[in-house]
Short mmCIF file of C-alpha atoms in Angstrom, two decimals:
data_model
loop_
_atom_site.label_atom_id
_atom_site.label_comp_id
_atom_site.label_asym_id
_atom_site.label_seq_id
_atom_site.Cartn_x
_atom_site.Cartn_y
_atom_site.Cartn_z
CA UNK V 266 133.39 -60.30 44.20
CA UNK V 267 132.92 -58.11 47.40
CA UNK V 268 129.50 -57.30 46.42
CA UNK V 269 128.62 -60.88 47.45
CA UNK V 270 130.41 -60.49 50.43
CA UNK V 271 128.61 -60.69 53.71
CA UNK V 272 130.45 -58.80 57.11
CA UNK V 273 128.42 -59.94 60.22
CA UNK V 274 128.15 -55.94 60.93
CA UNK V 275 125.79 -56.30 57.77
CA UNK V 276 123.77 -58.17 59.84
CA UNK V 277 124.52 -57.57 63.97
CA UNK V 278 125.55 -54.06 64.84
CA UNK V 279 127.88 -55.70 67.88
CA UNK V 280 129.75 -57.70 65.36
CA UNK V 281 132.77 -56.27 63.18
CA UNK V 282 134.08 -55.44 59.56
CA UNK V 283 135.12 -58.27 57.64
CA UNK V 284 138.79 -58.85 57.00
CA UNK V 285 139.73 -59.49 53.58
CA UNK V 286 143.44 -59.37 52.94
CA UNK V 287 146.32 -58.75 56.33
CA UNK V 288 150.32 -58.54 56.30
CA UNK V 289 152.71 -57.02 58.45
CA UNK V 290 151.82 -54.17 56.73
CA UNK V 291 148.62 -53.32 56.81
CA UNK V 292 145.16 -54.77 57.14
CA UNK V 293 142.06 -54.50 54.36
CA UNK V 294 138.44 -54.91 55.60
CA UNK V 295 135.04 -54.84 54.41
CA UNK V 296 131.98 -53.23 56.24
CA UNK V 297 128.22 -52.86 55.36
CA UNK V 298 126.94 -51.45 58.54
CA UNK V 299 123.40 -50.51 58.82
CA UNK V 300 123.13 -49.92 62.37
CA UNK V 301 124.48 -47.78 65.37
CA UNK V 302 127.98 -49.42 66.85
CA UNK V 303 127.41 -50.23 70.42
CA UNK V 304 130.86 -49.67 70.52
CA UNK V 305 133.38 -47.42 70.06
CA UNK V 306 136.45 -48.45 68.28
CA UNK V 307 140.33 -47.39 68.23
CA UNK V 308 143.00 -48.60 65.89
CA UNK V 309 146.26 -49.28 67.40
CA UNK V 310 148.45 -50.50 65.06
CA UNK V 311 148.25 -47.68 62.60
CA UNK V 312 145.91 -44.89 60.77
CA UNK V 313 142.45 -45.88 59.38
CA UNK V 314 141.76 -45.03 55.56
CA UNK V 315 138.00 -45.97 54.69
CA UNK V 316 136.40 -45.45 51.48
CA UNK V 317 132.77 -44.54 51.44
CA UNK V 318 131.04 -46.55 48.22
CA UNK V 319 127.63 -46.58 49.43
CA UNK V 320 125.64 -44.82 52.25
CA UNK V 321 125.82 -41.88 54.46
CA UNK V 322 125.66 -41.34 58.07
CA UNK V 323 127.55 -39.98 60.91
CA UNK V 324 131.13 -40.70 62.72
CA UNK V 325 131.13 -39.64 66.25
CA UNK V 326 135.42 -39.28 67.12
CA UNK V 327 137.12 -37.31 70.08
CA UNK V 328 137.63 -34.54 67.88
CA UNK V 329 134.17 -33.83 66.89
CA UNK V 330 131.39 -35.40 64.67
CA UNK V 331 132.43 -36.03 61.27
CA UNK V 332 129.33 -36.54 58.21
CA UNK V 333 130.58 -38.43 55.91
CA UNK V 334 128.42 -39.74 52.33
CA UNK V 335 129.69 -41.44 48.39
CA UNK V 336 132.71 -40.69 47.60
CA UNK V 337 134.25 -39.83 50.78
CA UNK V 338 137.66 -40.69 51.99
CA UNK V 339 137.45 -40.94 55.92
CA UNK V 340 141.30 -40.56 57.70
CA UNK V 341 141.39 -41.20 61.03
CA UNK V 342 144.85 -41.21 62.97
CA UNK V 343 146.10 -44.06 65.11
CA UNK V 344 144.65 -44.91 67.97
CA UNK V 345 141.73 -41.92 67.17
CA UNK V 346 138.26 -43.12 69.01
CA UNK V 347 135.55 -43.01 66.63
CA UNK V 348 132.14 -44.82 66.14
CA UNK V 349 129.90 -45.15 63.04
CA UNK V 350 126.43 -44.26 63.34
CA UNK V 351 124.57 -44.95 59.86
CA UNK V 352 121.58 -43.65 58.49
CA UNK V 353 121.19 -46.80 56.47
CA UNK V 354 123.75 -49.24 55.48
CA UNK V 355 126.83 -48.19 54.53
CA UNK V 356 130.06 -50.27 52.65
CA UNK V 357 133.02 -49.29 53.42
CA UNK V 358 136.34 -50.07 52.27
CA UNK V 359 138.56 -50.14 55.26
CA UNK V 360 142.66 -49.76 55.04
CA UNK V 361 144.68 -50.15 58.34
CA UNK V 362 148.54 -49.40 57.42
CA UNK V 363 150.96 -49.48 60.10
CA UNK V 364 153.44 -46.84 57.94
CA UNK V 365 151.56 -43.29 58.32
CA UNK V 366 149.47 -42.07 54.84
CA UNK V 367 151.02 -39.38 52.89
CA UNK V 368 149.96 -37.01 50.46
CA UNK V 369 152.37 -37.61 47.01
CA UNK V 370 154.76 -34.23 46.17
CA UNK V 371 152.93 -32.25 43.71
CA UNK V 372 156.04 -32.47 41.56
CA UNK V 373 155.76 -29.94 38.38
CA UNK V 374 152.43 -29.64 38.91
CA UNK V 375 153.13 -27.19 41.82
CA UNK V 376 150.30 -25.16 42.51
CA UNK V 377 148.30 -26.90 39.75
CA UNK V 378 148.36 -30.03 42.14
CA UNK V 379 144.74 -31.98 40.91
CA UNK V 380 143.45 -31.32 44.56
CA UNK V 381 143.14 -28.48 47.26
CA UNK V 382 143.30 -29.76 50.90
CA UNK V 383 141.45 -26.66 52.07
CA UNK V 384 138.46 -28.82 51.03
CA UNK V 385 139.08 -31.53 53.20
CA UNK V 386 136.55 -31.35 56.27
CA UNK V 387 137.98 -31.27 59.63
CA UNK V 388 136.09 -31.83 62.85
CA UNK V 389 135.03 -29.47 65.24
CA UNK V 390 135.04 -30.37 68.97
CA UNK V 391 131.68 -31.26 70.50
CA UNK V 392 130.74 -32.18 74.13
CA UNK V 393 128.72 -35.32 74.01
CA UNK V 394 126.56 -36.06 77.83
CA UNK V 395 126.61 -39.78 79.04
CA UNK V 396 123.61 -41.54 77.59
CA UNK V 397 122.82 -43.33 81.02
CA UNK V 398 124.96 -46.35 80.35
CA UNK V 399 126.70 -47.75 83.34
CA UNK V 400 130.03 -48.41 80.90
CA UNK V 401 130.93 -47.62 77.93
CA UNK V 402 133.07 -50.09 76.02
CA UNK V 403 135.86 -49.03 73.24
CA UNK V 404 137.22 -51.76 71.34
CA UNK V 405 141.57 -51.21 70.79
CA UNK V 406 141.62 -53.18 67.11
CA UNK V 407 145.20 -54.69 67.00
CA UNK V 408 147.56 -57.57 65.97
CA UNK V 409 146.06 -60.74 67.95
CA UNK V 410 143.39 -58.81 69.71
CA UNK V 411 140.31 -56.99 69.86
CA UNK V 412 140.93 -55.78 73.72
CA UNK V 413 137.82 -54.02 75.33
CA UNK V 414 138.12 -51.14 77.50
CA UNK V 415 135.37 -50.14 79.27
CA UNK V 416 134.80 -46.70 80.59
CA UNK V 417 132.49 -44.99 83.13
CA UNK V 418 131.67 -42.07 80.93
CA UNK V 419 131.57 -40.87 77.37
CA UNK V 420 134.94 -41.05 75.75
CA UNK V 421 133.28 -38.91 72.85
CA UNK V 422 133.14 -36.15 75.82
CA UNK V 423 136.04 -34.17 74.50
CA UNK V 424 135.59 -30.20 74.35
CA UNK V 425 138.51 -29.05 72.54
CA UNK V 426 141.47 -30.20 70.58
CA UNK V 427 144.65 -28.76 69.02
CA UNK V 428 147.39 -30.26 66.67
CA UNK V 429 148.24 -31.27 63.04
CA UNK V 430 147.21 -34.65 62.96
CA UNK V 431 143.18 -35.30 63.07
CA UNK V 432 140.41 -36.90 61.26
CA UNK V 433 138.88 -35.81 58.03
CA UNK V 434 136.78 -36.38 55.05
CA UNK V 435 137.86 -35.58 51.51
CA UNK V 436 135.10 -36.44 48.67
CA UNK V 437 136.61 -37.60 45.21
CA UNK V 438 134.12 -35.49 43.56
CA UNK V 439 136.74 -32.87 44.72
CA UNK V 440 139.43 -33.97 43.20
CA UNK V 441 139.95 -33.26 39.37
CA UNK V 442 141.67 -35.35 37.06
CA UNK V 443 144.87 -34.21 35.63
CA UNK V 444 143.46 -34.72 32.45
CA UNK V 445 140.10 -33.54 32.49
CA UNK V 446 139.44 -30.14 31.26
CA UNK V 447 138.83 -28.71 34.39
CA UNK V 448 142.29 -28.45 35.03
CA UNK V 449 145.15 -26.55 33.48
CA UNK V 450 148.54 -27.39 33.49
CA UNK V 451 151.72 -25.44 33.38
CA UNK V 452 153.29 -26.12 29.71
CA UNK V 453 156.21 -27.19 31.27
CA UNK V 454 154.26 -30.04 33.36
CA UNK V 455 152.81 -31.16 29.84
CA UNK V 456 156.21 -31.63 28.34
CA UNK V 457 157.48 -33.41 30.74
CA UNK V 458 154.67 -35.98 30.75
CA UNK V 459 154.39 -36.31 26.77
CA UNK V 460 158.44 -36.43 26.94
CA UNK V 461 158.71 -33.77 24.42
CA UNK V 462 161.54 -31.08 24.63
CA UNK V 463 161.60 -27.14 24.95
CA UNK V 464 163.41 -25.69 22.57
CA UNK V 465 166.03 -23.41 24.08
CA UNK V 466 166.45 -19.67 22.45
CA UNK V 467 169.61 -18.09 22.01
CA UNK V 468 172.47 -17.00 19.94
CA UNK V 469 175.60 -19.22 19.47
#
């Protein structure tokens, strides 16, 4: 049904995604963005997952430009400044939890874990000059707001960074199956999901 779905960012680049399901929880939105935001944008209340199902473009954040294009997860970290600059229109599933997103233990996969985070992109800083605006406005997305915030120069000006906890993309196309044949599993990580049982050698 959310392909007959209409967000007013489809259709006004000032406007916003639209929400689709909230709880104390988290928040789930729907954008189709086809233009620059005039705007920058910072999520308070928690980390941003977005799903990339159609489109490509650019995300301008503190820590650097991020590309992003199908198939990409986009993380960014609570109250991360970021803006999404299109090169058409994009849909994006948008997940706002207020409990941080964690990667699941590999269990007896181990090293044969169906992903390799090495192939997650990470952001390198970039200086960005004022455009010649007189303000620049970020909008803090939280419980009973929007709140603007308007600034007398680039917030995107940033011209380093250091830490564990950034923004990335991660593409699905990156990620293998557990059962596909591109992967191969431990025999021990087999048995355990078919339930079947090792026989044990040894002398009584």
């Amino acid at each position: 049904m959310t392909t007959d779905l209409k967000p007013s960012d489809a259709t006004d680049a000032a406007c916003t995604p639209l929400l689709l399901f909230s709880n104390g929880d988290c928040r789930i939105s729907l954008s189709r963005r086809g233009e620059a935001m005039p705007f920058y944008t910072r999520h308070v209340d928690g980390d941003l997952l977005c799903f990339v199902h159609t489109g490509a473009g650019l995300l301008e954040t503190e820590f650097g430009p991020l590309r992003y294009r199908v198939g990409d997860w986009i993380y960014l970290p609570k109250a991360c400044t970021g803006r999404q600059v299109p090169d058409a229109e994009a849909t994006l599933l948008m997940v706002e939890a207020t409990d941080e997103f964690r990667v699941p233990p590999p269990g007896p996969l181990g090293r044969h874990f169906p992903f390799d985070p090495s192939q997650a992109t990470i952001p390198e800083p970039a200086p960005i000059d004022d455009d010649g605006r007189d303000e620049y406005e970020v909008l803090l997305v939280h419980e009973g707001g929007p709140t603007s915030l308007y600034y007398q120069h680039n917030p995107m000006d940033v011209e380093g960074w250091r830490g564990d906890n950034f923004p990335f993309t991660f593409n699905i196309a990156d990620y293998n199956v557990v059962a596909s044949e591109s992967v191969h599993l431990p025999p021990a990580a087999g048995a355990a999901s078919d339930g079947v049982r090792q026989p044990v050698r040894g002398r009584s």
